[in-house]
């Protein structure tokens, strides 16, 4: 049984952990405060899941989902994920992360910046464009007619193929959105971000965690990516 490391046990990390256990994967999940703070989540997830240190989640696993605030990525131990297949969920929120000049002026995308900070990884961006509550709600087995899709981006084609296999096992089809330089197409405020998975596309920001989702197949994801205008990141307030 493959083992998925998950660094970050918050909204997204715990949602992906639930999918992984449901997909017959082992999980080692870590946060910033230490494994002893994760016992309630581990009890809920059951025996396939263990709490670990960040180092254990990185080194004792087949791939790692990185799901921590962007501002915390620089605090990870140097070389932690060297050579690892990394599925990164990061978004840039200036209100949380502080203003970052090279993102505000679009010199790089968020995923290019994270990849630079991590060093030598086999890096793929995914799970950043869907609300945490919708991750378990929309996951489906691969034969389901109402399966949704997630965009992925990366510069390493083999890593993208392996990441897609994991995501498909977790319950989603994938749409290749291109390279990390292209990944702005599903960053905040684009058509492929968040609202695409809502039953009511006019749902407000306040309803993000409670509004019902609706299945969003690969062709809809592709259309949203194709329609994306590049957001002026410097104008983003949130
Ligand atoms: N929430 C969403 O719906 C959503 C959707 C798409 C993308 N995202 C993006 O996904 C990322 C995670 O979001 P989230 O909502 O899951 O965040 P969250 O609920 O705030 O959880 C963050 C997690 O990161 C851990 N963490 C922080 N610094 C760490 C460090 N240095 N080492 C190890 N773990 C650390 C925290 O551990 P402690 O609890 O111990 O501090 C916590 O478990 C963010 O970039 C976010 O923008 C979020």
Short mmCIF file of C-alpha atoms and ligand atoms in Angstrom, two decimals:
data_model
loop_
_atom_site.label_atom_id
_atom_site.label_comp_id
_atom_site.label_asym_id
_atom_site.label_seq_id
_atom_site.Cartn_x
_atom_site.Cartn_y
_atom_site.Cartn_z
CA UNK A 1 0.00 0.00 0.00
CA UNK A 2 1.56 3.37 -0.95
CA UNK A 3 2.14 5.94 1.77
CA UNK A 4 1.28 9.59 1.33
CA UNK A 5 3.05 12.17 3.45
CA UNK A 6 1.02 15.25 4.29
CA UNK A 7 2.75 18.33 5.69
CA UNK A 8 0.04 20.60 7.09
CA UNK A 9 -2.95 19.17 8.92
CA UNK A 10 -5.34 22.09 8.46
CA UNK A 11 -8.32 22.44 6.13
CA UNK A 12 -6.72 21.01 3.01
CA UNK A 13 -4.21 18.61 4.58
CA UNK A 14 -6.84 16.87 6.69
CA UNK A 15 -9.30 16.74 3.76
CA UNK A 16 -6.70 15.05 1.54
CA UNK A 17 -5.80 12.70 4.39
CA UNK A 18 -9.44 11.55 4.54
CA UNK A 19 -9.43 10.87 0.81
CA UNK A 20 -6.14 8.96 1.04
CA UNK A 21 -7.37 6.67 3.80
CA UNK A 22 -10.57 6.10 1.81
CA UNK A 23 -8.41 5.19 -1.20
CA UNK A 24 -6.48 2.51 0.72
CA UNK A 25 -3.33 4.54 1.17
CA UNK A 26 -1.27 4.89 4.32
CA UNK A 27 -0.78 8.43 5.57
CA UNK A 28 1.87 10.14 7.68
CA UNK A 29 0.61 13.61 8.55
CA UNK A 30 2.56 16.40 10.25
CA UNK A 31 1.98 19.94 11.43
CA UNK A 32 4.11 22.63 13.05
CA UNK A 33 3.29 21.69 16.66
CA UNK A 34 4.26 18.04 16.66
CA UNK A 35 2.62 14.59 16.33
CA UNK A 36 1.15 14.63 19.83
CA UNK A 37 -1.25 17.41 18.77
CA UNK A 38 -2.76 15.26 16.01
CA UNK A 39 -4.26 12.44 18.05
CA UNK A 40 -7.93 13.41 17.47
CA UNK A 41 -7.41 13.46 13.71
CA UNK A 42 -5.52 10.15 13.79
CA UNK A 43 -8.30 8.54 15.81
CA UNK A 44 -10.82 9.75 13.22
CA UNK A 45 -8.71 8.55 10.27
CA UNK A 46 -8.00 5.12 11.75
CA UNK A 47 -5.00 2.75 11.55
CA UNK A 48 -3.78 3.61 8.01
CA UNK A 49 -2.89 7.07 9.33
CA UNK A 50 -0.06 8.03 11.66
CA UNK A 51 1.02 11.38 13.02
CA UNK A 52 4.66 12.14 12.39
CA UNK A 53 7.22 14.86 12.38
CA UNK A 54 7.69 16.93 9.26
CA UNK A 55 10.87 14.92 8.62
CA UNK A 56 9.01 11.60 8.91
CA UNK A 57 6.23 12.78 6.60
CA UNK A 58 8.92 13.73 4.08
CA UNK A 59 11.27 10.77 4.32
CA UNK A 60 9.07 7.74 5.05
CA UNK A 61 6.57 8.27 2.25
CA UNK A 62 6.18 7.80 -1.51
CA UNK A 63 4.98 11.35 -2.19
CA UNK A 64 4.20 14.44 -0.13
CA UNK A 65 1.24 16.81 -0.16
CA UNK A 66 2.51 20.19 1.04
CA UNK A 67 -0.35 22.22 2.48
CA UNK A 68 0.91 24.98 4.74
CA UNK A 69 0.58 28.77 4.45
CA UNK A 70 2.89 30.20 1.79
CA UNK A 71 4.65 32.35 4.38
CA UNK A 72 5.68 29.18 6.28
CA UNK A 73 7.38 27.41 3.35
CA UNK A 74 10.68 29.24 3.95
CA UNK A 75 10.73 27.84 7.53
CA UNK A 76 10.81 24.20 6.42
CA UNK A 77 14.17 22.48 7.03
CA UNK A 78 16.55 22.98 4.12
CA UNK A 79 16.52 20.05 1.68
CA UNK A 80 13.52 18.46 3.45
CA UNK A 81 11.87 17.41 0.19
CA UNK A 82 14.95 16.88 -1.98
CA UNK A 83 14.17 14.53 -4.86
CA UNK A 84 10.61 14.01 -3.60
CA UNK A 85 7.37 14.04 -5.59
CA UNK A 86 5.60 17.07 -4.04
CA UNK A 87 1.94 17.96 -4.57
CA UNK A 88 1.75 21.59 -3.45
CA UNK A 89 -1.56 23.29 -2.59
CA UNK A 90 -0.12 26.77 -1.93
CA UNK A 91 -1.86 29.99 -2.78
CA UNK A 92 -0.69 33.53 -2.20
CA UNK A 93 -2.90 35.55 0.09
CA UNK A 94 -1.25 38.93 0.75
CA UNK A 95 -3.48 39.44 3.82
CA UNK A 96 -1.98 36.28 5.37
CA UNK A 97 1.45 36.00 3.73
CA UNK A 98 2.44 39.68 3.50
CA UNK A 99 3.16 41.35 0.18
CA UNK A 100 5.73 39.48 -1.94
CA UNK A 101 7.18 41.69 -4.67
CA UNK A 102 7.92 39.03 -7.29
CA UNK A 103 4.35 37.73 -7.02
CA UNK A 104 2.80 41.18 -7.05
CA UNK A 105 4.70 42.12 -10.21
CA UNK A 106 4.09 38.67 -11.80
CA UNK A 107 7.81 37.96 -12.23
CA UNK A 108 7.00 34.45 -11.03
CA UNK A 109 3.89 32.45 -10.19
CA UNK A 110 3.25 31.22 -6.66
CA UNK A 111 4.24 27.70 -7.64
CA UNK A 112 7.51 28.86 -9.24
CA UNK A 113 8.32 30.68 -6.00
CA UNK A 114 7.51 27.65 -3.82
CA UNK A 115 9.55 25.37 -6.07
CA UNK A 116 12.52 27.75 -5.79
CA UNK A 117 12.19 27.77 -2.00
CA UNK A 118 12.01 23.96 -1.81
CA UNK A 119 15.04 23.39 -4.03
CA UNK A 120 15.42 20.10 -5.89
CA UNK A 121 11.95 18.52 -5.84
CA UNK A 122 9.70 16.80 -8.34
CA UNK A 123 7.07 19.48 -7.94
CA UNK A 124 3.42 19.60 -9.07
CA UNK A 125 0.81 22.22 -8.19
CA UNK A 126 -2.68 20.86 -7.41
CA UNK A 127 -5.58 21.10 -4.92
CA UNK A 128 -5.06 24.87 -4.66
CA UNK A 129 -8.17 25.82 -6.65
CA UNK A 130 -10.84 23.98 -4.68
CA UNK A 131 -12.39 24.84 -1.31
CA UNK A 132 -11.39 22.40 1.41
CA UNK A 133 -15.02 21.43 2.12
CA UNK A 134 -15.51 20.47 -1.52
CA UNK A 135 -12.53 18.09 -1.61
CA UNK A 136 -14.32 15.19 0.11
CA UNK A 137 -17.73 16.22 -1.25
CA UNK A 138 -16.76 15.93 -4.92
CA UNK A 139 -14.36 12.96 -4.79
CA UNK A 140 -15.71 9.95 -6.73
CA UNK A 141 -14.47 6.51 -7.80
CA UNK A 142 -13.01 6.44 -11.30
CA UNK A 143 -16.05 4.77 -12.87
CA UNK A 144 -18.48 7.44 -11.58
CA UNK A 145 -20.29 9.52 -14.21
CA UNK A 146 -20.16 12.64 -12.01
CA UNK A 147 -16.42 12.75 -11.41
CA UNK A 148 -14.83 16.18 -11.14
CA UNK A 149 -11.41 17.22 -12.37
CA UNK A 150 -8.57 19.25 -10.90
CA UNK A 151 -6.01 21.22 -12.91
CA UNK A 152 -2.36 20.33 -12.35
CA UNK A 153 0.78 22.19 -13.40
CA UNK A 154 4.46 21.31 -13.36
CA UNK A 155 7.74 21.48 -15.26
CA UNK A 156 8.54 17.75 -14.84
CA UNK A 157 6.31 15.65 -17.11
CA UNK A 158 7.09 12.37 -15.34
CA UNK A 159 6.23 13.94 -11.98
CA UNK A 160 2.93 15.17 -13.44
CA UNK A 161 2.08 11.65 -14.62
CA UNK A 162 2.79 10.23 -11.15
CA UNK A 163 0.89 13.03 -9.42
CA UNK A 164 -2.09 12.49 -11.73
CA UNK A 165 -2.14 8.80 -10.79
CA UNK A 166 -2.29 9.72 -7.09
CA UNK A 167 -5.01 12.33 -7.66
CA UNK A 168 -7.03 9.87 -9.73
CA UNK A 169 -6.76 7.33 -6.93
CA UNK A 170 -7.96 10.02 -4.49
CA UNK A 171 -11.11 10.59 -6.56
CA UNK A 172 -10.45 13.19 -9.25
CA UNK A 173 -9.63 13.36 -12.93
CA UNK A 174 -6.85 15.77 -13.84
CA UNK A 175 -6.42 18.42 -16.53
CA UNK A 176 -2.87 19.37 -17.49
CA UNK A 177 -2.75 23.16 -17.23
CA UNK A 178 0.86 23.34 -18.43
CA UNK A 179 4.07 24.47 -16.77
CA UNK A 180 4.56 26.26 -13.46
CA UNK A 181 4.79 29.50 -15.44
CA UNK A 182 1.28 28.74 -16.74
CA UNK A 183 -0.13 27.98 -13.28
CA UNK A 184 -1.53 31.51 -12.81
CA UNK A 185 -4.46 30.14 -14.86
CA UNK A 186 -5.88 28.54 -11.70
CA UNK A 187 -4.69 30.93 -9.04
CA UNK A 188 -7.10 33.11 -6.98
CA UNK A 189 -9.60 35.28 -8.87
CA UNK A 190 -9.44 33.24 -12.08
CA UNK A 191 -12.47 31.36 -13.50
CA UNK A 192 -10.84 28.01 -12.61
CA UNK A 193 -10.49 28.96 -8.96
CA UNK A 194 -13.03 27.92 -6.33
CA UNK A 195 -16.37 29.05 -7.68
CA UNK A 196 -16.16 26.63 -10.59
CA UNK A 197 -16.97 23.83 -8.13
CA UNK A 198 -19.95 25.63 -6.54
CA UNK A 199 -23.51 24.68 -7.44
CA UNK A 200 -24.28 28.42 -7.29
CA UNK A 201 -21.49 30.33 -9.08
CA UNK A 202 -22.75 33.50 -7.41
CA UNK A 203 -22.06 32.18 -3.91
CA UNK A 204 -20.39 34.81 -1.75
CA UNK A 205 -16.96 34.64 -0.11
CA UNK A 206 -18.77 34.17 3.22
CA UNK A 207 -20.37 30.96 1.90
CA UNK A 208 -17.08 29.41 0.83
CA UNK A 209 -17.11 26.64 3.43
CA UNK A 210 -20.85 25.95 3.39
CA UNK A 211 -22.27 26.39 -0.13
CA UNK A 212 -23.02 23.09 -1.89
CA UNK A 213 -20.70 21.91 -4.65
CA UNK A 214 -21.53 20.50 -8.06
CA UNK A 215 -19.57 18.09 -10.22
CA UNK A 216 -17.13 19.89 -12.52
CA UNK A 217 -15.83 17.60 -15.27
CA UNK A 218 -12.58 17.93 -17.17
CA UNK A 219 -14.07 19.80 -20.16
CA UNK A 220 -15.42 22.53 -17.85
CA UNK A 221 -12.04 22.82 -16.14
CA UNK A 222 -10.33 23.08 -19.53
CA UNK A 223 -12.75 25.83 -20.66
CA UNK A 224 -12.15 27.78 -17.46
CA UNK A 225 -8.38 27.53 -17.90
CA UNK A 226 -8.65 28.64 -21.52
CA UNK A 227 -10.81 31.62 -20.53
CA UNK A 228 -8.51 32.85 -17.75
CA UNK A 229 -7.33 36.45 -18.00
CA UNK A 230 -4.08 37.06 -16.10
CA UNK A 231 -4.95 38.58 -12.75
CA UNK A 232 -3.11 41.71 -11.66
CA UNK A 233 -1.81 40.26 -8.41
CA UNK A 234 -0.77 43.65 -7.05
CA UNK A 235 -4.45 44.67 -7.00
CA UNK A 236 -5.49 41.70 -4.87
CA UNK A 237 -6.46 42.80 -1.38
CA UNK A 238 -7.20 39.44 0.24
N1 LIG B 1 -8.62 26.37 2.96
C1 LIG B 1 -8.90 26.22 1.67
O1 LIG B 1 -10.08 26.01 1.29
C2 LIG B 1 -7.79 26.26 0.65
C3 LIG B 1 -8.12 25.97 -0.68
C4 LIG B 1 -7.11 25.88 -1.62
C5 LIG B 1 -5.79 26.14 -1.26
N2 LIG B 1 -5.50 26.47 0.02
C6 LIG B 1 -4.08 26.74 0.34
O2 LIG B 1 -3.51 25.56 0.90
C7 LIG B 1 -2.56 25.91 1.92
C8 LIG B 1 -3.03 25.35 3.26
O3 LIG B 1 -4.30 25.92 3.55
P1 LIG B 1 -5.19 25.45 4.75
O4 LIG B 1 -6.47 26.20 4.65
O5 LIG B 1 -5.21 23.96 4.85
O6 LIG B 1 -4.33 26.03 5.98
P2 LIG B 1 -4.63 25.91 7.54
O7 LIG B 1 -5.96 25.31 7.79
O8 LIG B 1 -4.29 27.22 8.13
O9 LIG B 1 -3.53 24.82 8.02
C9 LIG B 1 -2.18 25.09 7.89
C10 LIG B 1 -1.40 23.91 8.40
O10 LIG B 1 -0.03 24.16 8.14
C11 LIG B 1 0.71 23.78 9.29
N3 LIG B 1 1.98 24.47 9.30
C12 LIG B 1 2.22 25.81 9.34
N4 LIG B 1 3.54 26.03 9.35
C13 LIG B 1 4.15 24.83 9.31
C14 LIG B 1 5.49 24.40 9.32
N5 LIG B 1 6.51 25.29 9.33
N6 LIG B 1 5.75 23.09 9.30
C15 LIG B 1 4.74 22.18 9.29
N7 LIG B 1 3.44 22.53 9.28
C16 LIG B 1 3.14 23.83 9.29
C17 LIG B 1 -0.17 24.15 10.44
O11 LIG B 1 0.26 23.47 11.59
P3 LIG B 1 -0.20 23.99 13.04
O12 LIG B 1 -1.68 23.85 13.09
O13 LIG B 1 0.51 23.05 13.98
O14 LIG B 1 0.29 25.39 13.12
C18 LIG B 1 -1.53 23.66 9.90
O15 LIG B 1 -1.68 22.30 10.15
C19 LIG B 1 -2.47 27.44 1.90
O16 LIG B 1 -1.47 27.87 1.02
C20 LIG B 1 -3.84 27.84 1.36
O17 LIG B 1 -3.85 29.13 0.79
C21 LIG B 1 -6.46 26.52 0.99
#
